[in-house]
Amino acid sequence: MIKVDNLKKQFGNEEILKGITTTFEKGKTNLIIGQSGSGKSVMLKCLIGLFKPEQGRIYYDDNAIQDMDEEQQRVLREEIGMLFQGGALFDSMTIEDNVMFPLRMFTKQKRAEMLERVNEVLNRVELDGVNKKYPAEISGGMQKRVSIARAIVNKPKYLFCDEPNSGLDPKTATVIDNLIQRITHENDITTIVVTHDMNSVMEIGERINFLKNGVLVWKGTQEDIFKTDNKDVTDFVYSSDLFKKIRDVQNKTN
Amino acid sequence: MGYLEDIGTYFLMLKRTFSGFTKAGVLKELIFKEIDDLIIGSLGIVGFIGFFVGGVITLQTALNLTNPLIPKTLIGFATRQSIILEFAPTFISIIMAGKVGSFITSSIGSMRVTEQIDALEVMGINSLNYLVFPKIIAMLTYPFLIAIAMFLGIFGGLLAGVYGGFVSMDEFVQGIQQEFIPFHLAYAFIKTFVFAFILATVPSWHGYYMKGGALEVGKASTKSFVWTSVLIILANYIITQLLLSA
Ligand SMILES: Nc1ncnc2c1ncn2[C@@H]1O[C@H](COP(=O)(O)OP(=O)(O)O)[C@@H](O)[C@H]1O
Ligand SMILES: [Mg+2]
């Protein structure tokens, strides 16, 4: 579980996050949704400590990172897996070395032991036999899956995903979404997914935080989002033609 | 204001580079990889340029020595002095600012724009130590490259002078041994170490602190080349003033 209390972040004079309070639950896929530029990535980067917020506290299972010393923060980071928007695979390394990287950095395991775990997670994301390839030699969807493998190889307790299906075709995007959800359930970890994709909301929106201009304007579940009359949320949901048409059809039949 | 801030971040970068060390085994691997990329990978071009420019220096000297009263040994002497004092350390370093410098900026810069640096940081790795420290250590072997340029330059001069019919082998060899001041060699290698440090760190700074996307990586590389060259030229002037004009 991750708790955020009155989180504020600004760049220069521009307030990006204006006091956000919320909780992300363990064993669930927690979504942060909102339009581009609403501050989703900044929020994620504050949570994982890449940005220092001006104000507010962030609790990982009741321990505030603001109270941790450097060593405690380092240990916490070993429990965090992060899936970046573009994958952020190290392009000078093979797929195998990419996935093995966190193990080499944080564990004292023998190479054979690490390799076994690497193959296990590569198999988990359904990517066998690409070990010796380089990131540039595989497709975007495969890169995302390698990136997931790297994020979970060291068995994190917290998984962060920034726009996991941006740049992917709808079918691959769904595969990635479902993979993230299954990993979350199987390992009972706290997962936070940033997205502006309504399909992801439909697929894996167990808990939804709606961000607008740095303010958390709505919180709820997948079912709630189609019932709410919060104007910001409905504007966002029905900005998609498909959902608008579905609603119109439903209104007609009712 | 901008420049002051840049100088500030440069020194902050250095401070962070020499702290929060990455696992020794990993670091060792990175250092060998950098030596391979930065030094071994430059042997060909440095050898080629050294050899031919050495030849040209000898030709120029010989062609301008029309006064029969001036001994022919001066050709070898002038070749040696120009190559050891300026051509090998400074000229080659400017070329390296183009080759190695833009390679460093673009490789770190593209890691920045594709969030690979963020990925390192999230894993609790000090990305500056991980990326920049191995480059600085690898560049400690840079004087080796310059020594090769010196040797091949003088050798190229010898071939051009002797086989061009400007000077006899004996005269040239006598010339390159004439009035040899060991401190000149020390001066050349002190410069080389300073240039090596500039070559490793200034392009790293340009890559690490860049903002934007792929287009900006290209711009950063160009800017990095300009600044690395300017700093090498300035450092060259200052070191020469300090060490030779006493
Ligand atoms: N490093 C930064 N420096 C200054 N401004 C930033 C930085 N990162 C993001 N911003 C600004 O913060 C706002 C929110 O950005 P972001 O969180 O990336 O949006 P999104 O919701 O699309 O992920 C944008 O206006 C962006 O320009
Ligand atoms: Mg974003």
Short mmCIF file of C-alpha atoms and ligand atoms in Angstrom, two decimals:
data_model
loop_
_atom_site.label_atom_id
_atom_site.label_comp_id
_atom_site.label_asym_id
_atom_site.label_seq_id
_atom_site.Cartn_x
_atom_site.Cartn_y
_atom_site.Cartn_z
CA MET A 1 0.00 0.00 0.00
CA ILE A 2 1.19 3.50 -0.81
CA LYS A 3 -0.34 6.59 0.76
CA VAL A 4 0.07 10.15 -0.43
CA ASP A 5 -0.78 13.07 1.80
CA ASN A 6 -1.13 16.61 0.42
CA LEU A 7 1.51 16.19 -2.28
CA LYS A 8 2.64 19.44 -3.90
CA LYS A 9 5.18 19.88 -6.66
CA GLN A 10 6.12 22.93 -8.65
CA PHE A 11 8.62 23.78 -11.38
CA GLY A 12 9.67 27.40 -11.07
CA ASN A 13 6.49 29.29 -10.32
CA GLU A 14 4.26 26.77 -11.99
CA GLU A 15 2.36 24.49 -9.65
CA ILE A 16 2.11 21.07 -11.28
CA LEU A 17 0.65 19.06 -8.38
CA LYS A 18 -1.66 21.04 -6.12
CA GLY A 19 -2.02 19.03 -2.95
CA ILE A 20 -2.92 15.45 -3.77
CA THR A 21 -4.14 13.01 -1.13
CA THR A 22 -4.91 9.42 -2.02
CA THR A 23 -4.17 5.78 -1.28
CA PHE A 24 -2.99 3.07 -3.64
CA GLU A 25 -4.07 -0.39 -2.56
CA LYS A 26 -2.05 -3.56 -2.33
CA GLY A 27 -2.97 -6.37 -4.71
CA LYS A 28 -4.83 -4.00 -6.99
CA THR A 29 -4.07 -2.14 -10.20
CA ASN A 30 -4.36 1.50 -9.20
CA LEU A 31 -4.76 3.83 -12.16
CA ILE A 32 -3.86 7.48 -12.43
CA ILE A 33 -5.72 8.86 -15.41
CA GLY A 34 -6.14 12.28 -16.98
CA GLN A 35 -5.31 14.29 -20.07
CA SER A 36 -1.78 14.87 -21.28
CA GLY A 37 -0.05 17.49 -19.18
CA SER A 38 -2.28 16.97 -16.15
CA GLY A 39 0.72 15.96 -14.04
CA LYS A 40 0.48 12.16 -14.05
CA SER A 41 4.12 11.49 -14.87
CA VAL A 42 5.29 14.15 -12.44
CA MET A 43 3.22 12.49 -9.72
CA LEU A 44 4.73 9.10 -10.52
CA LYS A 45 8.22 10.55 -10.45
CA CYS A 46 7.51 12.12 -7.05
CA LEU A 47 6.31 8.76 -5.76
CA ILE A 48 9.48 6.95 -6.80
CA GLY A 49 11.73 9.75 -5.63
CA LEU A 50 13.00 11.03 -8.99
CA PHE A 51 11.42 14.39 -8.13
CA LYS A 52 11.42 15.97 -4.68
CA PRO A 53 7.99 17.38 -3.84
CA GLU A 54 7.85 20.82 -2.18
CA GLN A 55 5.31 19.57 0.29
CA GLY A 56 3.45 16.47 1.34
CA ARG A 57 4.31 13.04 2.61
CA ILE A 58 4.53 9.70 0.83
CA TYR A 59 4.12 6.50 2.82
CA TYR A 60 5.23 3.08 1.67
CA ASP A 61 3.37 0.70 3.98
CA ASP A 62 3.24 3.33 6.73
CA ASN A 63 6.89 4.38 6.40
CA ALA A 64 7.25 7.93 5.11
CA ILE A 65 10.11 8.28 2.61
CA GLN A 66 10.68 11.75 4.01
CA ASP A 67 11.77 10.12 7.28
CA MET A 68 14.08 7.57 5.71
CA ASP A 69 17.84 8.01 5.62
CA GLU A 70 19.75 7.35 2.41
CA GLU A 71 20.38 3.70 3.16
CA GLN A 72 16.69 3.06 3.90
CA GLN A 73 15.75 4.79 0.66
CA ARG A 74 18.22 2.63 -1.23
CA VAL A 75 16.73 -0.50 0.26
CA LEU A 76 13.24 0.73 -0.63
CA ARG A 77 14.34 1.27 -4.23
CA GLU A 78 15.29 -2.38 -4.49
CA GLU A 79 11.64 -3.15 -3.77
CA ILE A 80 10.42 -0.89 -6.57
CA GLY A 81 9.94 -1.95 -10.18
CA MET A 82 9.33 0.68 -12.80
CA LEU A 83 8.08 0.39 -16.35
CA PHE A 84 8.94 3.54 -18.27
CA GLN A 85 6.88 5.06 -21.04
CA GLY A 86 9.38 4.19 -23.77
CA GLY A 87 10.61 1.03 -22.09
CA ALA A 88 13.95 2.62 -21.18
CA LEU A 89 15.84 -0.58 -21.90
CA PHE A 90 19.61 -0.15 -21.94
CA ASP A 91 20.31 -0.28 -25.64
CA SER A 92 23.95 -1.22 -25.21
CA MET A 93 22.95 -4.48 -23.52
CA THR A 94 21.29 -7.65 -24.72
CA ILE A 95 17.78 -8.51 -23.55
CA GLU A 96 19.24 -11.02 -21.12
CA ASP A 97 21.65 -8.48 -19.62
CA ASN A 98 18.88 -5.90 -19.38
CA VAL A 99 16.69 -8.21 -17.37
CA MET A 100 19.61 -9.47 -15.30
CA PHE A 101 20.75 -5.94 -14.50
CA PRO A 102 18.83 -5.42 -11.22
CA LEU A 103 19.97 -8.84 -10.00
CA ARG A 104 23.61 -8.06 -10.76
CA MET A 105 23.28 -4.76 -8.96
CA PHE A 106 21.43 -5.87 -5.87
CA THR A 107 22.08 -9.54 -5.25
CA LYS A 108 25.13 -11.71 -4.75
CA GLN A 109 23.72 -14.56 -6.81
CA LYS A 110 25.86 -16.67 -9.11
CA ARG A 111 25.44 -16.09 -12.82
CA ALA A 112 23.68 -19.42 -13.36
CA GLU A 113 21.23 -18.61 -10.60
CA MET A 114 20.52 -15.18 -12.06
CA LEU A 115 20.11 -16.64 -15.52
CA GLU A 116 17.55 -19.08 -14.23
CA ARG A 117 15.49 -16.25 -12.75
CA VAL A 118 15.89 -14.19 -15.95
CA ASN A 119 14.56 -17.04 -18.06
CA GLU A 120 11.74 -17.52 -15.60
CA VAL A 121 10.53 -13.92 -15.92
CA LEU A 122 11.10 -13.81 -19.67
CA ASN A 123 8.92 -16.87 -19.86
CA ARG A 124 6.42 -15.12 -17.62
CA VAL A 125 6.08 -12.29 -20.15
CA GLU A 126 5.98 -14.88 -22.92
CA LEU A 127 9.27 -14.00 -24.51
CA ASP A 128 11.45 -17.05 -24.92
CA GLY A 129 14.50 -17.22 -27.13
CA VAL A 130 15.27 -13.53 -27.44
CA ASN A 131 17.97 -13.55 -24.75
CA LYS A 132 20.84 -12.59 -27.02
CA LYS A 133 19.04 -9.95 -29.05
CA TYR A 134 19.44 -6.22 -28.54
CA PRO A 135 16.47 -3.94 -27.77
CA ALA A 136 16.68 -2.33 -31.23
CA GLU A 137 16.19 -5.74 -32.82
CA ILE A 138 12.77 -6.49 -31.31
CA SER A 139 9.34 -4.85 -31.71
CA GLY A 140 7.92 -2.15 -29.46
CA GLY A 141 5.51 -4.55 -27.82
CA MET A 142 8.32 -6.99 -27.10
CA GLN A 143 10.43 -4.16 -25.67
CA LYS A 144 7.60 -3.32 -23.30
CA ARG A 145 7.44 -6.93 -22.19
CA VAL A 146 11.20 -7.07 -21.63
CA SER A 147 10.82 -3.91 -19.65
CA ILE A 148 8.15 -5.56 -17.50
CA ALA A 149 10.44 -8.54 -17.04
CA ARG A 150 13.21 -6.23 -15.87
CA ALA A 151 10.82 -4.44 -13.52
CA ILE A 152 9.69 -7.66 -11.81
CA VAL A 153 12.88 -9.72 -11.89
CA ASN A 154 13.92 -8.71 -8.39
CA LYS A 155 10.43 -9.43 -7.01
CA PRO A 156 9.35 -5.87 -6.23
CA LYS A 157 6.62 -5.05 -3.74
CA TYR A 158 5.65 -1.96 -5.70
CA LEU A 159 5.26 -1.73 -9.46
CA PHE A 160 4.98 1.58 -11.33
CA CYS A 161 4.00 1.85 -14.97
CA ASP A 162 4.02 5.05 -17.00
CA GLU A 163 1.73 4.77 -20.02
CA PRO A 164 2.48 1.06 -20.47
CA ASN A 165 0.66 0.84 -23.79
CA SER A 166 1.52 4.10 -25.48
CA GLY A 167 2.72 3.47 -29.00
CA LEU A 168 1.29 -0.04 -29.13
CA ASP A 169 -1.51 -1.38 -31.29
CA PRO A 170 -4.76 -2.02 -29.37
CA LYS A 171 -4.30 -5.78 -29.26
CA THR A 172 -0.75 -5.66 -27.91
CA ALA A 173 -1.81 -2.93 -25.51
CA THR A 174 -4.45 -5.23 -24.06
CA VAL A 175 -1.92 -8.03 -23.70
CA ILE A 176 0.39 -5.71 -21.75
CA ASP A 177 -2.45 -4.42 -19.56
CA ASN A 178 -3.56 -7.92 -18.69
CA LEU A 179 -0.02 -9.00 -17.99
CA ILE A 180 0.40 -6.15 -15.52
CA GLN A 181 -2.85 -7.04 -13.81
CA ARG A 182 -2.03 -10.73 -13.54
CA ILE A 183 1.41 -10.01 -12.10
CA THR A 184 -0.23 -7.69 -9.57
CA HIS A 185 -2.69 -10.33 -8.42
CA GLU A 186 -0.31 -13.27 -8.44
CA ASN A 187 2.35 -11.52 -6.40
CA ASP A 188 -0.04 -9.41 -4.33
CA ILE A 189 1.91 -6.21 -4.99
CA THR A 190 0.93 -2.56 -5.12
CA THR A 191 0.72 -1.49 -8.74
CA ILE A 192 0.25 2.05 -10.01
CA VAL A 193 -0.44 2.59 -13.68
CA VAL A 194 -0.46 6.00 -15.34
CA THR A 195 -2.54 6.17 -18.49
CA HIS A 196 -4.79 8.35 -20.61
CA ASP A 197 -6.18 5.34 -22.42
CA MET A 198 -9.84 4.48 -21.81
CA ASN A 199 -9.18 0.93 -22.95
CA SER A 200 -6.85 0.43 -20.00
CA VAL A 201 -9.54 1.81 -17.72
CA MET A 202 -11.89 -0.81 -19.09
CA GLU A 203 -9.34 -3.59 -18.83
CA ILE A 204 -7.62 -3.04 -15.52
CA GLY A 205 -9.20 -0.03 -13.78
CA GLU A 206 -9.70 -1.57 -10.36
CA ARG A 207 -9.01 1.72 -8.60
CA ILE A 208 -9.03 4.97 -10.52
CA ASN A 209 -7.58 8.37 -9.62
CA PHE A 210 -8.58 11.11 -12.03
CA LEU A 211 -6.16 14.00 -12.27
CA LYS A 212 -6.91 17.36 -13.84
CA ASN A 213 -4.42 20.24 -13.86
CA GLY A 214 -2.64 18.79 -10.87
CA VAL A 215 -5.78 18.27 -8.80
CA LEU A 216 -7.29 14.92 -7.90
CA VAL A 217 -10.85 15.65 -8.98
CA TRP A 218 -12.34 12.17 -8.76
CA LYS A 219 -11.68 8.74 -7.26
CA GLY A 220 -13.54 5.52 -7.84
CA THR A 221 -13.70 2.12 -9.48
CA GLN A 222 -14.26 0.91 -12.99
CA GLU A 223 -18.02 0.61 -12.44
CA ASP A 224 -18.26 4.06 -10.87
CA ILE A 225 -16.65 5.83 -13.78
CA PHE A 226 -19.62 5.21 -16.08
CA LYS A 227 -22.13 6.25 -13.44
CA THR A 228 -20.56 9.44 -12.16
CA ASP A 229 -21.89 12.78 -13.26
CA ASN A 230 -18.64 14.56 -12.41
CA LYS A 231 -18.30 16.74 -15.49
CA ASP A 232 -14.50 16.50 -15.71
CA VAL A 233 -14.68 12.73 -15.72
CA THR A 234 -17.52 12.45 -18.22
CA ASP A 235 -15.76 14.93 -20.51
CA PHE A 236 -12.71 12.70 -20.43
CA VAL A 237 -14.55 9.42 -20.85
CA TYR A 238 -16.80 10.62 -23.65
CA SER A 239 -14.08 12.46 -25.51
CA SER A 240 -13.68 9.05 -27.11
CA ASP A 241 -16.10 8.67 -29.99
CA LEU A 242 -16.60 5.03 -29.27
CA PHE A 243 -17.81 5.59 -25.72
CA LYS A 244 -20.03 8.44 -26.87
CA LYS A 245 -21.70 6.15 -29.42
CA ILE A 246 -22.11 3.37 -26.88
CA ARG A 247 -23.77 5.82 -24.50
CA ASP A 248 -26.08 7.11 -27.23
CA VAL A 249 -27.09 3.57 -28.15
CA GLN A 250 -27.72 2.79 -24.48
CA ASN A 251 -29.81 5.93 -24.02
CA LYS A 252 -31.92 5.00 -27.03
CA THR A 253 -32.58 1.46 -25.84
CA ASN A 254 -33.41 2.58 -22.30
CA MET B 1 23.45 33.86 -15.12
CA GLY B 2 23.25 30.87 -17.45
CA TYR B 3 27.01 30.31 -17.63
CA LEU B 4 27.46 30.54 -13.89
CA GLU B 5 24.74 27.97 -13.40
CA ASP B 6 26.38 25.71 -15.99
CA ILE B 7 29.74 25.92 -14.24
CA GLY B 8 27.96 25.16 -10.98
CA THR B 9 26.25 22.04 -12.32
CA TYR B 10 29.55 20.93 -13.90
CA PHE B 11 31.29 20.88 -10.53
CA LEU B 12 28.26 19.31 -8.84
CA MET B 13 28.40 16.64 -11.51
CA LEU B 14 32.06 15.96 -10.72
CA LYS B 15 31.31 15.74 -7.02
CA ARG B 16 28.52 13.24 -7.56
CA THR B 17 30.60 11.28 -10.07
CA PHE B 18 33.14 10.53 -7.37
CA SER B 19 30.61 9.36 -4.78
CA GLY B 20 27.96 6.68 -4.44
CA PHE B 21 30.06 4.05 -6.15
CA THR B 22 28.63 1.29 -8.28
CA LYS B 23 29.56 -2.33 -7.49
CA ALA B 24 33.28 -2.81 -8.21
CA GLY B 25 32.80 -5.78 -10.52
CA VAL B 26 30.31 -3.89 -12.68
CA LEU B 27 32.46 -0.77 -12.71
CA LYS B 28 35.48 -2.74 -13.88
CA GLU B 29 33.54 -4.10 -16.83
CA LEU B 30 32.32 -0.62 -17.72
CA ILE B 31 35.86 0.77 -17.62
CA PHE B 32 37.13 -1.88 -20.03
CA LYS B 33 34.22 -1.21 -22.35
CA GLU B 34 35.00 2.51 -22.33
CA ILE B 35 38.68 1.90 -23.02
CA ASP B 36 37.60 -0.17 -25.98
CA ASP B 37 35.14 2.45 -27.28
CA LEU B 38 37.10 5.60 -26.56
CA ILE B 39 40.76 4.64 -26.89
CA ILE B 40 41.13 1.44 -28.90
CA GLY B 41 38.40 2.62 -31.25
CA SER B 42 40.39 5.77 -31.98
CA LEU B 43 43.73 4.10 -32.73
CA GLY B 44 43.09 3.97 -36.47
CA ILE B 45 42.16 7.58 -37.05
CA VAL B 46 44.80 8.92 -34.64
CA GLY B 47 47.51 6.81 -36.28
CA PHE B 48 46.43 7.86 -39.75
CA ILE B 49 46.32 11.57 -38.95
CA GLY B 50 49.53 11.42 -36.94
CA PHE B 51 51.45 9.74 -39.74
CA PHE B 52 50.34 12.05 -42.55
CA VAL B 53 50.41 15.33 -40.68
CA GLY B 54 53.89 14.40 -39.43
CA GLY B 55 54.87 13.98 -43.08
CA VAL B 56 53.38 17.34 -44.03
CA ILE B 57 55.15 19.14 -41.17
CA THR B 58 58.47 17.80 -42.44
CA LEU B 59 57.66 18.75 -46.03
CA GLN B 60 56.68 22.28 -45.04
CA THR B 61 59.80 22.75 -42.98
CA ALA B 62 62.03 21.39 -45.72
CA LEU B 63 60.40 23.47 -48.45
CA ASN B 64 60.78 26.65 -46.42
CA LEU B 65 64.45 26.00 -45.60
CA THR B 66 65.98 27.60 -48.67
CA ASN B 67 68.93 29.22 -46.91
CA PRO B 68 71.96 26.93 -47.43
CA LEU B 69 73.54 28.24 -44.20
CA ILE B 70 70.88 26.59 -42.07
CA PRO B 71 71.79 22.95 -41.34
CA LYS B 72 69.51 20.22 -42.65
CA THR B 73 69.25 18.72 -39.17
CA LEU B 74 66.82 21.51 -38.42
CA ILE B 75 64.19 19.62 -40.42
CA GLY B 76 64.15 16.72 -37.98
CA PHE B 77 64.42 19.05 -35.03
CA ALA B 78 61.46 21.20 -36.12
CA THR B 79 59.36 18.14 -36.89
CA ARG B 80 60.01 16.69 -33.44
CA GLN B 81 59.30 19.96 -31.65
CA SER B 82 56.03 20.70 -33.46
CA ILE B 83 54.76 17.19 -33.06
CA ILE B 84 55.62 16.68 -29.42
CA LEU B 85 54.73 20.15 -28.20
CA GLU B 86 51.57 20.95 -30.10
CA PHE B 87 50.49 18.69 -32.89
CA ALA B 88 50.10 15.41 -31.02
CA PRO B 89 48.65 16.64 -27.71
CA THR B 90 46.55 19.60 -28.87
CA PHE B 91 45.62 19.00 -32.50
CA ILE B 92 44.76 15.34 -31.92
CA SER B 93 42.71 16.31 -28.86
CA ILE B 94 40.62 18.69 -30.95
CA ILE B 95 39.95 15.85 -33.35
CA MET B 96 39.08 13.64 -30.40
CA ALA B 97 36.65 16.32 -29.21
CA GLY B 98 34.83 15.64 -32.46
CA LYS B 99 35.10 11.89 -32.39
CA VAL B 100 35.05 10.81 -28.75
CA GLY B 101 33.35 13.96 -27.45
CA SER B 102 30.29 13.78 -29.64
CA PHE B 103 30.10 10.03 -29.08
CA ILE B 104 29.98 10.58 -25.32
CA THR B 105 27.42 13.39 -25.56
CA SER B 106 25.12 11.53 -27.90
CA SER B 107 25.29 8.25 -26.02
CA ILE B 108 24.59 9.83 -22.62
CA GLY B 109 22.11 12.25 -24.21
CA SER B 110 20.08 9.50 -25.82
CA MET B 111 20.07 7.65 -22.51
CA ARG B 112 18.64 10.83 -20.99
CA VAL B 113 15.86 11.30 -23.53
CA THR B 114 14.84 7.63 -23.50
CA GLU B 115 14.68 7.65 -19.68
CA GLN B 116 17.50 5.12 -19.32
CA ILE B 117 19.15 7.46 -16.82
CA ASP B 118 15.89 7.64 -14.85
CA ALA B 119 15.78 3.86 -14.94
CA LEU B 120 19.24 3.72 -13.33
CA GLU B 121 18.23 6.25 -10.68
CA VAL B 122 15.01 4.40 -9.83
CA MET B 123 17.09 1.31 -9.21
CA GLY B 124 19.05 3.34 -6.70
CA ILE B 125 22.14 3.56 -8.88
CA ASN B 126 24.12 6.79 -8.93
CA SER B 127 23.88 7.33 -12.68
CA LEU B 128 26.73 9.84 -12.76
CA ASN B 129 29.12 7.42 -11.12
CA TYR B 130 27.86 4.64 -13.38
CA LEU B 131 28.19 6.64 -16.60
CA VAL B 132 30.90 9.24 -16.14
CA PHE B 133 33.39 7.69 -13.74
CA PRO B 134 34.35 4.82 -16.11
CA LYS B 135 34.92 7.35 -18.89
CA ILE B 136 37.27 9.41 -16.74
CA ILE B 137 39.23 6.32 -15.74
CA ALA B 138 39.33 5.05 -19.33
CA MET B 139 40.67 8.40 -20.48
CA LEU B 140 43.64 7.97 -18.13
CA THR B 141 45.00 5.76 -20.90
CA TYR B 142 44.64 8.59 -23.41
CA PRO B 143 48.34 9.60 -23.16
CA PHE B 144 49.08 6.20 -24.67
CA LEU B 145 47.17 7.27 -27.78
CA ILE B 146 49.03 10.57 -27.92
CA ALA B 147 52.36 8.76 -27.57
CA ILE B 148 51.44 6.70 -30.61
CA ALA B 149 50.56 9.87 -32.52
CA MET B 150 53.96 11.32 -31.57
CA PHE B 151 55.82 8.25 -32.70
CA LEU B 152 53.94 7.86 -35.97
CA GLY B 153 54.15 11.61 -36.64
CA ILE B 154 57.92 11.62 -36.38
CA PHE B 155 58.10 8.39 -38.35
CA GLY B 156 55.88 9.90 -41.08
CA GLY B 157 58.14 12.95 -41.10
CA LEU B 158 61.19 10.75 -41.51
CA LEU B 159 59.72 8.89 -44.45
CA ALA B 160 58.50 12.06 -46.14
CA GLY B 161 61.81 13.83 -45.58
CA VAL B 162 64.09 11.00 -46.58
CA TYR B 163 62.09 9.50 -49.46
CA GLY B 164 61.10 12.95 -50.70
CA GLY B 165 64.84 13.61 -51.05
CA PHE B 166 64.91 16.62 -48.72
CA VAL B 167 67.18 15.25 -46.04
CA SER B 168 69.31 12.17 -45.42
CA MET B 169 68.35 9.58 -42.88
CA ASP B 170 71.38 10.48 -40.73
CA GLU B 171 70.61 14.19 -40.76
CA PHE B 172 66.99 13.61 -39.83
CA VAL B 173 67.82 11.22 -37.00
CA GLN B 174 70.46 13.61 -35.76
CA GLY B 175 67.87 16.38 -35.91
CA ILE B 176 65.30 14.59 -33.83
CA GLN B 177 67.92 13.94 -31.14
CA GLN B 178 69.18 17.50 -31.11
CA GLU B 179 68.79 19.65 -28.00
CA PHE B 180 66.28 17.29 -26.52
CA ILE B 181 64.73 18.73 -23.37
CA PRO B 182 63.01 16.01 -21.34
CA PHE B 183 60.78 18.56 -19.67
CA HIS B 184 59.11 19.22 -23.02
CA LEU B 185 57.88 15.67 -22.96
CA ALA B 186 56.63 16.13 -19.39
CA TYR B 187 54.87 19.33 -20.47
CA ALA B 188 53.23 17.52 -23.37
CA PHE B 189 51.94 14.72 -21.19
CA ILE B 190 50.73 17.02 -18.42
CA LYS B 191 48.68 18.79 -21.10
CA THR B 192 47.47 15.47 -22.39
CA PHE B 193 46.13 14.47 -18.97
CA VAL B 194 44.27 17.76 -18.62
CA PHE B 195 42.81 17.40 -22.11
CA ALA B 196 41.81 13.82 -21.32
CA PHE B 197 39.87 15.04 -18.30
CA ILE B 198 38.15 17.73 -20.39
CA LEU B 199 37.39 15.19 -23.13
CA ALA B 200 35.73 12.83 -20.64
CA THR B 201 33.79 15.31 -18.53
CA VAL B 202 32.65 18.23 -20.71
CA PRO B 203 30.84 16.03 -23.27
CA SER B 204 29.37 13.99 -20.41
CA TRP B 205 27.96 17.16 -18.90
CA HIS B 206 26.41 18.17 -22.23
CA GLY B 207 24.74 14.79 -22.57
CA TYR B 208 23.66 14.33 -18.98
CA TYR B 209 21.97 17.68 -18.52
CA MET B 210 20.35 17.93 -21.93
CA LYS B 211 16.60 18.33 -22.30
CA GLY B 212 14.31 17.41 -25.15
CA GLY B 213 14.28 14.67 -27.76
CA ALA B 214 16.33 13.12 -30.53
CA LEU B 215 16.82 16.42 -32.35
CA GLU B 216 18.26 18.00 -29.23
CA VAL B 217 20.73 15.12 -28.89
CA GLY B 218 22.24 16.21 -32.20
CA LYS B 219 22.33 19.84 -31.13
CA ALA B 220 23.89 18.91 -27.80
CA SER B 221 26.65 16.97 -29.60
CA THR B 222 27.51 19.96 -31.76
CA LYS B 223 27.52 22.29 -28.78
CA SER B 224 29.60 19.80 -26.85
CA PHE B 225 32.21 19.71 -29.63
CA VAL B 226 32.46 23.50 -29.70
CA TRP B 227 32.84 23.83 -25.93
CA THR B 228 35.23 20.93 -25.55
CA SER B 229 37.48 22.43 -28.24
CA VAL B 230 37.31 25.90 -26.75
CA LEU B 231 38.22 24.59 -23.32
CA ILE B 232 41.11 22.52 -24.71
CA ILE B 233 42.49 25.58 -26.52
CA LEU B 234 42.15 27.74 -23.40
CA ALA B 235 43.69 25.09 -21.15
CA ASN B 236 46.51 24.73 -23.67
CA TYR B 237 47.26 28.44 -23.46
CA ILE B 238 47.18 28.52 -19.67
CA ILE B 239 49.31 25.40 -19.21
CA THR B 240 51.87 26.62 -21.73
CA GLN B 241 52.08 29.98 -19.98
CA LEU B 242 52.49 28.30 -16.60
CA LEU B 243 54.96 25.56 -17.54
CA LEU B 244 57.09 26.90 -20.38
CA SER B 245 57.38 30.65 -19.95
CA ALA B 246 58.92 30.55 -16.50
N1 LIG C 1 11.28 18.32 -15.50
C1 LIG C 1 10.31 19.24 -15.69
N2 LIG C 1 10.59 20.54 -15.62
C2 LIG C 1 9.62 21.48 -15.80
N3 LIG C 1 8.35 21.20 -16.09
C3 LIG C 1 7.99 19.91 -16.18
C4 LIG C 1 8.94 18.85 -15.98
N4 LIG C 1 8.31 17.67 -16.14
C5 LIG C 1 7.03 17.98 -16.41
N5 LIG C 1 6.83 19.30 -16.43
C6 LIG C 1 5.53 19.98 -16.67
O1 LIG C 1 4.58 19.43 -15.82
C7 LIG C 1 3.32 19.35 -16.46
C8 LIG C 1 2.76 17.95 -16.31
O2 LIG C 1 3.58 17.06 -17.05
P1 LIG C 1 3.40 15.48 -17.02
O3 LIG C 1 3.28 15.03 -15.64
O4 LIG C 1 4.50 14.92 -17.83
O5 LIG C 1 2.03 15.29 -17.80
P2 LIG C 1 1.29 13.91 -18.10
O6 LIG C 1 0.05 13.95 -17.30
O7 LIG C 1 0.99 13.98 -19.56
O8 LIG C 1 2.19 12.80 -17.75
C9 LIG C 1 3.53 19.76 -17.91
O9 LIG C 1 3.08 21.07 -18.06
C10 LIG C 1 5.02 19.72 -18.07
O10 LIG C 1 5.46 20.70 -18.97
MG MG C 2 3.27 11.39 -19.01
#
